[in-house]
Structures are given as structure tokens and as C-alpha cells.
Short mmCIF file of C-alpha atoms and ligand atoms in Angstrom, two decimals:
data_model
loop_
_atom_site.label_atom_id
_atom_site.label_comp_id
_atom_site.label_asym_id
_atom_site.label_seq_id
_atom_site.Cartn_x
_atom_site.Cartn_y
_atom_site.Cartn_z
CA UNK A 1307 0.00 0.00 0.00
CA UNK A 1308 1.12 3.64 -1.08
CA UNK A 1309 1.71 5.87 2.43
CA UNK A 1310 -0.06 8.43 2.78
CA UNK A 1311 1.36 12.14 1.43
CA UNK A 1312 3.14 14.36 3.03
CA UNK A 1313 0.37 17.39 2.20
CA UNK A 1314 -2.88 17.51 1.34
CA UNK A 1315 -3.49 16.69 -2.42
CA UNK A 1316 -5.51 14.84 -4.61
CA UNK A 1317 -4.07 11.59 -4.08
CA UNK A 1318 -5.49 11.02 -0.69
CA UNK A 1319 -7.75 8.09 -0.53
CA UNK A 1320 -8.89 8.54 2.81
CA UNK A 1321 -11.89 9.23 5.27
CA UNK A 1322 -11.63 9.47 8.72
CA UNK A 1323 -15.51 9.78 9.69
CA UNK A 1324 -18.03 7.77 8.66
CA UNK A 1325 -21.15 5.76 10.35
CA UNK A 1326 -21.97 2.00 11.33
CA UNK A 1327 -24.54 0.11 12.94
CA UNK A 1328 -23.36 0.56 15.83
CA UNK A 1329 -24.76 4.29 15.59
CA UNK A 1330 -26.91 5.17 13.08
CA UNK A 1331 -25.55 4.43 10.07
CA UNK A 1332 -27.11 2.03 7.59
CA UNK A 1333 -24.35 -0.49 6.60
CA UNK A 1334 -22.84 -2.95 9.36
CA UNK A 1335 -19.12 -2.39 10.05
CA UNK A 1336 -18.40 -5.70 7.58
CA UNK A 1337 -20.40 -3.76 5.08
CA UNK A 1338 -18.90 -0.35 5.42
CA UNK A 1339 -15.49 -1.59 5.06
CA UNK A 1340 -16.08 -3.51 1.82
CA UNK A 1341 -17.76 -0.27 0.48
CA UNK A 1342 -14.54 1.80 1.44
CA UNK A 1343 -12.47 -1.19 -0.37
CA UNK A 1344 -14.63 -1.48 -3.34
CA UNK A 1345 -14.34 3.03 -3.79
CA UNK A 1346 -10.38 2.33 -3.88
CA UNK A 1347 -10.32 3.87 -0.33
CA UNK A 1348 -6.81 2.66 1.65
CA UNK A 1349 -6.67 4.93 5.09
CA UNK A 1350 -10.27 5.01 6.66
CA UNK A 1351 -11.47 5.47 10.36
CA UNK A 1352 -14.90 4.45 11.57
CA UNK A 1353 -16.32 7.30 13.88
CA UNK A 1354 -19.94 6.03 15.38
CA UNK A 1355 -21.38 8.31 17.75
CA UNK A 1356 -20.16 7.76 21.43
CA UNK A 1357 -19.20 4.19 21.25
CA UNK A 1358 -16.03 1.95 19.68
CA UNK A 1359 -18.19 -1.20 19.74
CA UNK A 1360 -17.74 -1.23 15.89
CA UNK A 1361 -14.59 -1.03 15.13
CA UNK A 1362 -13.41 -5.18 16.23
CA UNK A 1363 -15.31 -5.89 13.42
CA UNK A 1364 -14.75 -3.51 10.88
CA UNK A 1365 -10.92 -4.32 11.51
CA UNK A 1366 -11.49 -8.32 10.93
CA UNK A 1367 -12.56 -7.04 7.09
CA UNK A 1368 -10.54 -4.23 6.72
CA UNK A 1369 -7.41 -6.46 7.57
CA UNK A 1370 -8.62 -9.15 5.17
CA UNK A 1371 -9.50 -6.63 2.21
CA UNK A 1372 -5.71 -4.44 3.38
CA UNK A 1373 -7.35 -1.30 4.36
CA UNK A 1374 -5.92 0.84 6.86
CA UNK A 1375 -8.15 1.17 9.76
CA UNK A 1376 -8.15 3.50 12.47
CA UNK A 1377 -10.10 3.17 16.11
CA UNK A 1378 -12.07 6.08 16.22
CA UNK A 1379 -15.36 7.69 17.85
CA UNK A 1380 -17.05 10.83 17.62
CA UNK A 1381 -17.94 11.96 20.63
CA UNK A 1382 -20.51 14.55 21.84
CA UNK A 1383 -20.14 17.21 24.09
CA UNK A 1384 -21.14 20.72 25.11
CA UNK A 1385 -19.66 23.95 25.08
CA UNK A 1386 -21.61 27.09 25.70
CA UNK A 1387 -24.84 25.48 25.28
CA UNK A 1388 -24.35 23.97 21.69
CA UNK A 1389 -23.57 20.49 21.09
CA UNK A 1390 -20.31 19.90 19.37
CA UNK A 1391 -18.96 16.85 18.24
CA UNK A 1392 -15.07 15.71 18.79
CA UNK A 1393 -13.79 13.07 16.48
CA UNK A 1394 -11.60 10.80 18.60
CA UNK A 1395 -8.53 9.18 16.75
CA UNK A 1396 -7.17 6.13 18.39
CA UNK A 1397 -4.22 4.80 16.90
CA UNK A 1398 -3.72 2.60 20.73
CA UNK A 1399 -7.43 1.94 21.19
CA UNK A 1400 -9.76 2.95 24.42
CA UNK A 1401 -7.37 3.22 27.35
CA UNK A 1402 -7.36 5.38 30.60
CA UNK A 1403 -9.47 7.68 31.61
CA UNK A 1404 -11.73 7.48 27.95
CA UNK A 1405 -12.38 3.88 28.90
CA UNK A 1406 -14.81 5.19 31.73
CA UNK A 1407 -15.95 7.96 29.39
CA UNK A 1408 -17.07 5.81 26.97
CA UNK A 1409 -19.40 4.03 29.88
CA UNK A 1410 -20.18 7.42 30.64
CA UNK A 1411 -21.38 8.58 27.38
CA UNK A 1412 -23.68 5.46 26.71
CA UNK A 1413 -25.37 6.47 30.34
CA UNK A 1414 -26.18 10.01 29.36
CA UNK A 1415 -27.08 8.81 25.89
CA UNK A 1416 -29.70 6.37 27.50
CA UNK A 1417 -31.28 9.07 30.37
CA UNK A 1418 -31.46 11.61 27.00
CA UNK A 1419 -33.09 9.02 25.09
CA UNK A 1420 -35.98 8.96 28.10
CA UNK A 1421 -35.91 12.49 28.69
CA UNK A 1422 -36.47 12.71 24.08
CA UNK A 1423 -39.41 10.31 24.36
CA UNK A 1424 -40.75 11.99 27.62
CA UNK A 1425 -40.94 15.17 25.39
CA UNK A 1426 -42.32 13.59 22.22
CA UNK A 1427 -45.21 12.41 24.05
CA UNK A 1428 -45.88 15.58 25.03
CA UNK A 1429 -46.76 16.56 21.68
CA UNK A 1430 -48.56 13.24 20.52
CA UNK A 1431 -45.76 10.50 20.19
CA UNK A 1432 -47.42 7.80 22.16
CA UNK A 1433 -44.52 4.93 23.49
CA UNK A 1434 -42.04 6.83 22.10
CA UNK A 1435 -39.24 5.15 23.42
CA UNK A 1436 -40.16 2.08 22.47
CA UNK A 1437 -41.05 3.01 18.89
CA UNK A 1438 -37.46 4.97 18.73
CA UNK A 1439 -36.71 0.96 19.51
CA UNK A 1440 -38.35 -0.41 16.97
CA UNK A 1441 -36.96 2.30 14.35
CA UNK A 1442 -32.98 1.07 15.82
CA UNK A 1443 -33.79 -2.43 15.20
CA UNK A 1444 -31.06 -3.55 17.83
CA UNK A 1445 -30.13 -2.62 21.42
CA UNK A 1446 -27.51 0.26 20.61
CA UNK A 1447 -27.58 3.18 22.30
CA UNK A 1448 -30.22 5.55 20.63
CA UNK A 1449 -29.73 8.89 18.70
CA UNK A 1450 -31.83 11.63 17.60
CA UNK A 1451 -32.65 10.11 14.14
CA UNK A 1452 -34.23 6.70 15.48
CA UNK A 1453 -36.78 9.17 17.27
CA UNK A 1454 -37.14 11.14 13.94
CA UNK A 1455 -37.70 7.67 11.78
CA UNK A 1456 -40.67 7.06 14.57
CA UNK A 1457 -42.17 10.81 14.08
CA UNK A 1458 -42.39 9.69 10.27
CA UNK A 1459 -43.77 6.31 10.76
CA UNK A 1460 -46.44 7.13 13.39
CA UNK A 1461 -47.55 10.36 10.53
CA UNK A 1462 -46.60 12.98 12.57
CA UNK A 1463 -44.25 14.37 10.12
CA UNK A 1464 -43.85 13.87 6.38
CA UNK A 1465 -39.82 12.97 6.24
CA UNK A 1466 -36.70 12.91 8.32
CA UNK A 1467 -35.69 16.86 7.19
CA UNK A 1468 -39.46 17.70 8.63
CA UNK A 1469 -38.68 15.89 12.33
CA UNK A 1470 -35.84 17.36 12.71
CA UNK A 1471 -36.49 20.84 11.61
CA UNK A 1472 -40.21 20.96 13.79
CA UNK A 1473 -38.87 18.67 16.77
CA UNK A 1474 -35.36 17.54 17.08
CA UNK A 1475 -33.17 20.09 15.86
CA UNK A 1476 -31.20 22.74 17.64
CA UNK A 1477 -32.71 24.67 19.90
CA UNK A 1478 -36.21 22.51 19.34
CA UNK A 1479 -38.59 20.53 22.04
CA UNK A 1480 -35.88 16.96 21.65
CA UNK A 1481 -32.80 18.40 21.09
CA UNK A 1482 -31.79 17.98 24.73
CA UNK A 1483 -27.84 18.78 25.51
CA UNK A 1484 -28.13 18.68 28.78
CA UNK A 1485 -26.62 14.94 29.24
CA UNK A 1486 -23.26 15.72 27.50
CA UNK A 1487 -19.70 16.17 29.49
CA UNK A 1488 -17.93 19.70 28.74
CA UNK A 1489 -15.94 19.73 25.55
CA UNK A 1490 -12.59 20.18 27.93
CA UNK A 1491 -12.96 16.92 29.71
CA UNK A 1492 -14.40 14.98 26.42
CA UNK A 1493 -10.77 16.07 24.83
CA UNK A 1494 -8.81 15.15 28.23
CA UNK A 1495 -9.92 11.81 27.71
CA UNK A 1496 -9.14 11.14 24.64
CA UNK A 1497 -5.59 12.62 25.08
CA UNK A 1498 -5.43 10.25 28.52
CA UNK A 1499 -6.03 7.39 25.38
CA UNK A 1500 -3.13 8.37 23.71
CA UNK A 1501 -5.23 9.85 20.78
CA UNK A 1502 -5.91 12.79 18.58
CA UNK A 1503 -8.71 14.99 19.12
CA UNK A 1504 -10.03 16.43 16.37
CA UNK A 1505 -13.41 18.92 16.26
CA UNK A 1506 -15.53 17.80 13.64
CA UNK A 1507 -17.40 19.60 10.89
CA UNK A 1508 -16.37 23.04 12.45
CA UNK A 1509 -19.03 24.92 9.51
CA UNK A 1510 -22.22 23.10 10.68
CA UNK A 1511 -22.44 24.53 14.12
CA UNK A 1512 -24.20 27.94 12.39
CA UNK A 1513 -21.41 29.88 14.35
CA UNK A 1514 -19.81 33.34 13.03
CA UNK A 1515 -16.31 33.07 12.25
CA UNK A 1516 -15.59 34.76 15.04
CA UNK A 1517 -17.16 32.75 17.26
CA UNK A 1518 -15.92 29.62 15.69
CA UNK A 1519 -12.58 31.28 16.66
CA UNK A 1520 -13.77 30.82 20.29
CA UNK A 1521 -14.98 27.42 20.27
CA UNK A 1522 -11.06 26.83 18.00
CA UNK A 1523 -9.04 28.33 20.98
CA UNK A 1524 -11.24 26.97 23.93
CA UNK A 1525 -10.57 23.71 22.06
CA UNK A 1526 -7.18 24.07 21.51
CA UNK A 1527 -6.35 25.11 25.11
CA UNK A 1528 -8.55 21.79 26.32
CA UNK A 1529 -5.61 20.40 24.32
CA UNK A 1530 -7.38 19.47 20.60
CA UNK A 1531 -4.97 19.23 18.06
CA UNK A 1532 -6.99 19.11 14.71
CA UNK A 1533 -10.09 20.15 13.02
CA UNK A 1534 -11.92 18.88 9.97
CA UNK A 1535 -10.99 21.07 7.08
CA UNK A 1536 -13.72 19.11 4.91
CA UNK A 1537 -16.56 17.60 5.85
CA UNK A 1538 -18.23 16.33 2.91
CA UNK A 1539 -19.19 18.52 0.80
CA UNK A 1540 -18.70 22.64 1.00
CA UNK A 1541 -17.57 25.81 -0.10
CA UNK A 1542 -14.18 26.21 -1.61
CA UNK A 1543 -13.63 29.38 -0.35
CA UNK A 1544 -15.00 29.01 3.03
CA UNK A 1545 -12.13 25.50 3.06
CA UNK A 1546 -9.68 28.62 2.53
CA UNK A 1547 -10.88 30.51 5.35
CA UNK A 1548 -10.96 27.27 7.81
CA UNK A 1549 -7.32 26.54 6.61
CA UNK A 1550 -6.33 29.85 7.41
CA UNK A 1551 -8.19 29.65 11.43
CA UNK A 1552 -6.40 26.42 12.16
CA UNK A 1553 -2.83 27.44 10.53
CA UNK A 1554 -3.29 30.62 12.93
CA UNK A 1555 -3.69 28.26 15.87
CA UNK A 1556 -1.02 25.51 14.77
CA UNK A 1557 -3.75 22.49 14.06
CA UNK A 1558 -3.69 19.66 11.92
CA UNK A 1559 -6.66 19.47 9.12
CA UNK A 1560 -8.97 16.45 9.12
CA UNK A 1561 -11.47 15.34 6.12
CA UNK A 1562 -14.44 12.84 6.75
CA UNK A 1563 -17.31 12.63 4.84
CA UNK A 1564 -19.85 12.06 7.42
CA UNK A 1565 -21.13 8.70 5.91
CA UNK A 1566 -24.03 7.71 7.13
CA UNK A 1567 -26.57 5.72 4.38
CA UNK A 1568 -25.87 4.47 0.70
CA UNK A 1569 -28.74 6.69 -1.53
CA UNK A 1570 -27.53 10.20 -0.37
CA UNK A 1571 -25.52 12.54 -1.73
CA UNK A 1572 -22.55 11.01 0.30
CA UNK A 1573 -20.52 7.98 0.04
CA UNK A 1574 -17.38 6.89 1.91
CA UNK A 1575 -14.32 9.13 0.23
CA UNK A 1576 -16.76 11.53 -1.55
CA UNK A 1577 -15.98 14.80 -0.26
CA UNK A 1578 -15.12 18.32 -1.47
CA UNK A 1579 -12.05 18.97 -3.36
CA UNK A 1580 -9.05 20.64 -0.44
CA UNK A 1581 -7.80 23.89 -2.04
CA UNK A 1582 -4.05 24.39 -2.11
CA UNK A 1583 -2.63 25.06 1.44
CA UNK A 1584 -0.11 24.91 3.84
CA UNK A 1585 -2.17 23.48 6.51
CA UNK A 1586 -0.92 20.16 7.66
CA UNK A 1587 -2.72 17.06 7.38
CA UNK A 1588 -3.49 15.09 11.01
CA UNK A 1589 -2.16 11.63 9.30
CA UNK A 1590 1.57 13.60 9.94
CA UNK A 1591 0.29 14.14 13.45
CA UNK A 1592 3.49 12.19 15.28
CA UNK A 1593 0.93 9.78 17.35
CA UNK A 1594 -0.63 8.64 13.64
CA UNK A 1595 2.44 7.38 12.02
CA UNK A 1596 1.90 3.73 11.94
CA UNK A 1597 -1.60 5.03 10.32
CA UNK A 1598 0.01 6.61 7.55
CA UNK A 1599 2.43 3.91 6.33
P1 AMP B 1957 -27.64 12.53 18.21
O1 AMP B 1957 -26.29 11.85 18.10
O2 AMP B 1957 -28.63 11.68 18.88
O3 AMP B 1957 -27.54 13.92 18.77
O4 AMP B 1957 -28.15 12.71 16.71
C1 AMP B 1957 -27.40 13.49 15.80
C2 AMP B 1957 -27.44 12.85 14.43
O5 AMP B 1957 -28.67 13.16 13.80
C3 AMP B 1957 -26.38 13.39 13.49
O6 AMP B 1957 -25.18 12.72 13.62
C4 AMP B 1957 -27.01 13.11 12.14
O7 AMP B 1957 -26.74 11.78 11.76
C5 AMP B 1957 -28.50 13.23 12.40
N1 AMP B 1957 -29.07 14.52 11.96
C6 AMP B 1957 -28.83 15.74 12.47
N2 AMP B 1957 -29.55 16.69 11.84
C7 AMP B 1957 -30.25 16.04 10.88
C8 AMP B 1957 -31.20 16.45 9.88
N3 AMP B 1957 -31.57 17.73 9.75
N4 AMP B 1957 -31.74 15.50 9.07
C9 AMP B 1957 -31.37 14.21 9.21
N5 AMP B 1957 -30.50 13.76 10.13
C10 AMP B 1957 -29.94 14.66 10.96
MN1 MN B 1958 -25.17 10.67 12.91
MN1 MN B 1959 -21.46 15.04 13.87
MN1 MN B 1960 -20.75 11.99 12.12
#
């Protein structure tokens, strides 16, 4: 296998966020990996919300097809009363103090869950929890769109877009924050693991730039190393501008396409073109070097 380059260019077969089963993505980790193979993919980390419980399998078939896979989670926290999600990069696995965390963060994801459906059935929802279930179709930890897939089924709204926008979103009746540990201590634990943290999709948060500056240095301080410079697909220009807030602050640029279903407009590798720059990419991060062989 090629190593990966020393900068960012077009050469780069790699994604370092994308969905499973064991969160709420469509494909199972087996699955995933053979789609990653089959789209010439060679460096790939699978990121499931809050939990690693993915990943022994998806490196069983990513060892037998020769992909590159990295232990990974995105994790959700809060900071300043909007959630923001922290892409974990293992290269040694859970250890220390993220090994509790990761306990932790199935806990608050379970008393949310309650405290969703005890809000949905406030407007209607009837059994919510057990139809947000029903929607998972296993016994993972629940999210936000199992809830929306029950809205649509039980007619209370037309489509996923429509549940989230009336009832889930930011700042709406489910989106409930409250369970998640600060941003500071989400990114101590994943340094305590020996692992990169990395602030994903830092242009969907609806921030300012200057206030993305903020949430960059409060980051940074906590001791977060990297942001993603793409996340699927976006604006060449504002890439530039992102580039330019992490060089400032001496970070290391991510890309991930946020995978999460075959049929969208997103499949594992397919993300936005990375303008020229001088930002460096996390795979030279010293801690990912057996990664990027
Ligand atoms: P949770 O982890 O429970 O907070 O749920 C967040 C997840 O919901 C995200 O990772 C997305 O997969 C999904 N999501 C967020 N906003 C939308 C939306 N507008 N439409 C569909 N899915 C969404
Ligand atoms: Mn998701
Ligand atoms: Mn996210
Ligand atoms: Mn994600």
C-alpha cells in the first residue's frame, strides 16, 4: 500500500468519519469496510457516535480486504450550550481515563433518550421510546434520528428533514444537551487514550467566524490538536478561510465525509475537493504514524 502524502493533495484516498450500525448508520461495520475497499479507499477510520463497539469488526474485514483502519469515535459534548462533536482518533485503542468515558457517554445517551421520548409524548408520540426501539432495530444506544424515523412512521411528520427541523433540531422541544460532558474533559480523555482529538465539521455549528474562533481556541487550550478542514461537501472558499483559522492556531486538518446511508448525496471518500494550502494534514500528526504507512 502507497503511504499516505506528506500534504494535502488529490491523491489522498482517505476518510476518517463515517457511520456504522453501531450508531446510526445504515451499513454494518463488515459492510462499510467492503464499500470503502470497493471506492479504492486505503486509510479510513470508523467514527460512530459515542461508542467503539464497531470497530473489532470492521478491523477483521478491513485487515482481510488491506485497508488501513483506524479506532475512532465521535464523541458529543457541550460547550456554551451547543452540542459539538469531537472526532476521537485512536491509533492505541480505548485506554485510561476514555475507557470510563465511553461508559459514561452510553449512560447520558440512555437518560437523553428517556428524557427525548418523555418530550415527544408531550406533543402526541405515544410509546415513544419504544417506537425509537423499533426504528434502531437492535439494542444500541439511541440517537436523535431513530426518534425522527418514529415521528415519520407514526404520521406525525412527512420525512426525516421535517422531524428534525419541527422537533429535534437545535434549539427545538428533543434536542436535549443537557446529558453531554464539557468539551474540555471529552478532549482530556481522549488525550489520557493516547489519541488525537479532532473537532468535527467546524461549519455546521451555524457559528460566526468569530465565534468559531472561540470554540477553535477553547478547544485548543482543552488540548485538541486538529479540526476537519472538509466535511463532505462545502464551499471552496470558506475550506480557505478554515485553513487559514487552524494554521493561525497551529492544528492539523482532518477530512471525513460524514457517511451515514448508501442513496444520499454522500458515500465513503466523496468529499469536497481541499484547495491548495499549507495546513498540515493530522495523518503527519506524530501519534498517527503507523496510520500513515
Ligand atoms: P444525536 O447523536 O442523537 O444527537 O443525533 C445526531 C445525528 O442526527 C447526526 O449525527 C445526524 O446523523 C443526524 N441529523 C442531524 N440533523 C439532521 C437532519 N436535519 N436530518 C437528518 N439527520 C440529521
Ligand atoms: Mn449521525
Ligand atoms: Mn457530527
Ligand atoms: Mn458523524
Amino acid at each position: 500500500m502507497m503511504p499516505l502524502p506528506e500534504t494535502f493533495d488529490d491523491t489522498v484516498r482517505l476518510d476518517l468519519h463515517m457511520h456504522s450500525t453501531a450508531s446510526d448508520g445504515a451499513l454494518s461495520p463488515t459492510e462499510l469496510m467492503q464499500l470503502c475497499h470497493a471506492r479504492g479507499l486505503t486509510h479510513v477510520a470508523l467514527t460512530d457516535h459515542d461508542t467503539i463497539a464497531g470497530v473489532a469488526e470492521a478491523a477483521t474485514e478491513a485487515e482481510r480486504l488491506g485497508l488501513r483502519l483506524l479506532c475512532a469515535s465521535e464523541l458529543s459534548a457541550q460547550w456554551r450550550g451547543v452540542t459539538i462533536h469531537v472526532v476521537a482518533l485512536l491509533p492505541d485503542g480505548a485506554q485510561g481515563a476514555l475507557i470510563e468515558g465511553l461508559d459514561a457517554q452510553a449512560r447520558a445517551r440512555e437518560a437523553r433518550s428517556e428524557e427525548i421520548a418523555r418530550r415527544l409524548e408531550a406533543i402526541g408520540l405515544d410509546e415513544a421510546l419504544a417506537r425509537a426501539r423499533e426504528q434502531a432495530g437492535s439494542d444500541r444506544p439511541l440517537g436523535r434520528p431513530d426518534f425522527a424515523r418514529a415521528l415519520v412512521a407514526a404520521g406525525v411528520v412527512p420525512d426525516m428533514a421535517s422531524a428534525f427541523k419541527k422537533h429535534l433540531g437545535a434549539g427545538k422541544r428533543g434536542d436535549v444537551k443537557a446529558h453531554w460532558p464539557w468539551l474540555s474533559e471529552i478532549v482530556g480523555w481522549i488525550r489520557d487514550a493516547g489519541g488525537v482529538a479532532v473537532l468535527a465539521h467546524p461549519l455546521r455549528y451555524g457559528m460566526t467566524r468569530r465565534k468559531r474562533g472561540l470554540l477553535l481556541d477553547d478547544f485548543v487550550e482543552a488540548g485538541g490538536e486538529a479540526a476537519e478542514l472538509v466535511s463532505g461537501f462545502q464551499n471552496p472558499d470558506t475550506t480557505r478561510d478554515l485553513s487559514r483559522q487552524l494554521q493561525e492556531r497551529g492544528m492539523f486538518g482532518s477530512l471525513g465525509s460524514d457517511f451515514h446511508a448508501p442513496g444520499g448525496a454522500l458515500a465513503p471518500g466523496s468529499m469536497s475537493d481541499i484547495p491548495r494550502t499549507a495546513l498540515l494534514p493530522v495523518w503527519r500528526h506524530p501519534r498517527l504514524a503507523r496510520f500513515a504507512q
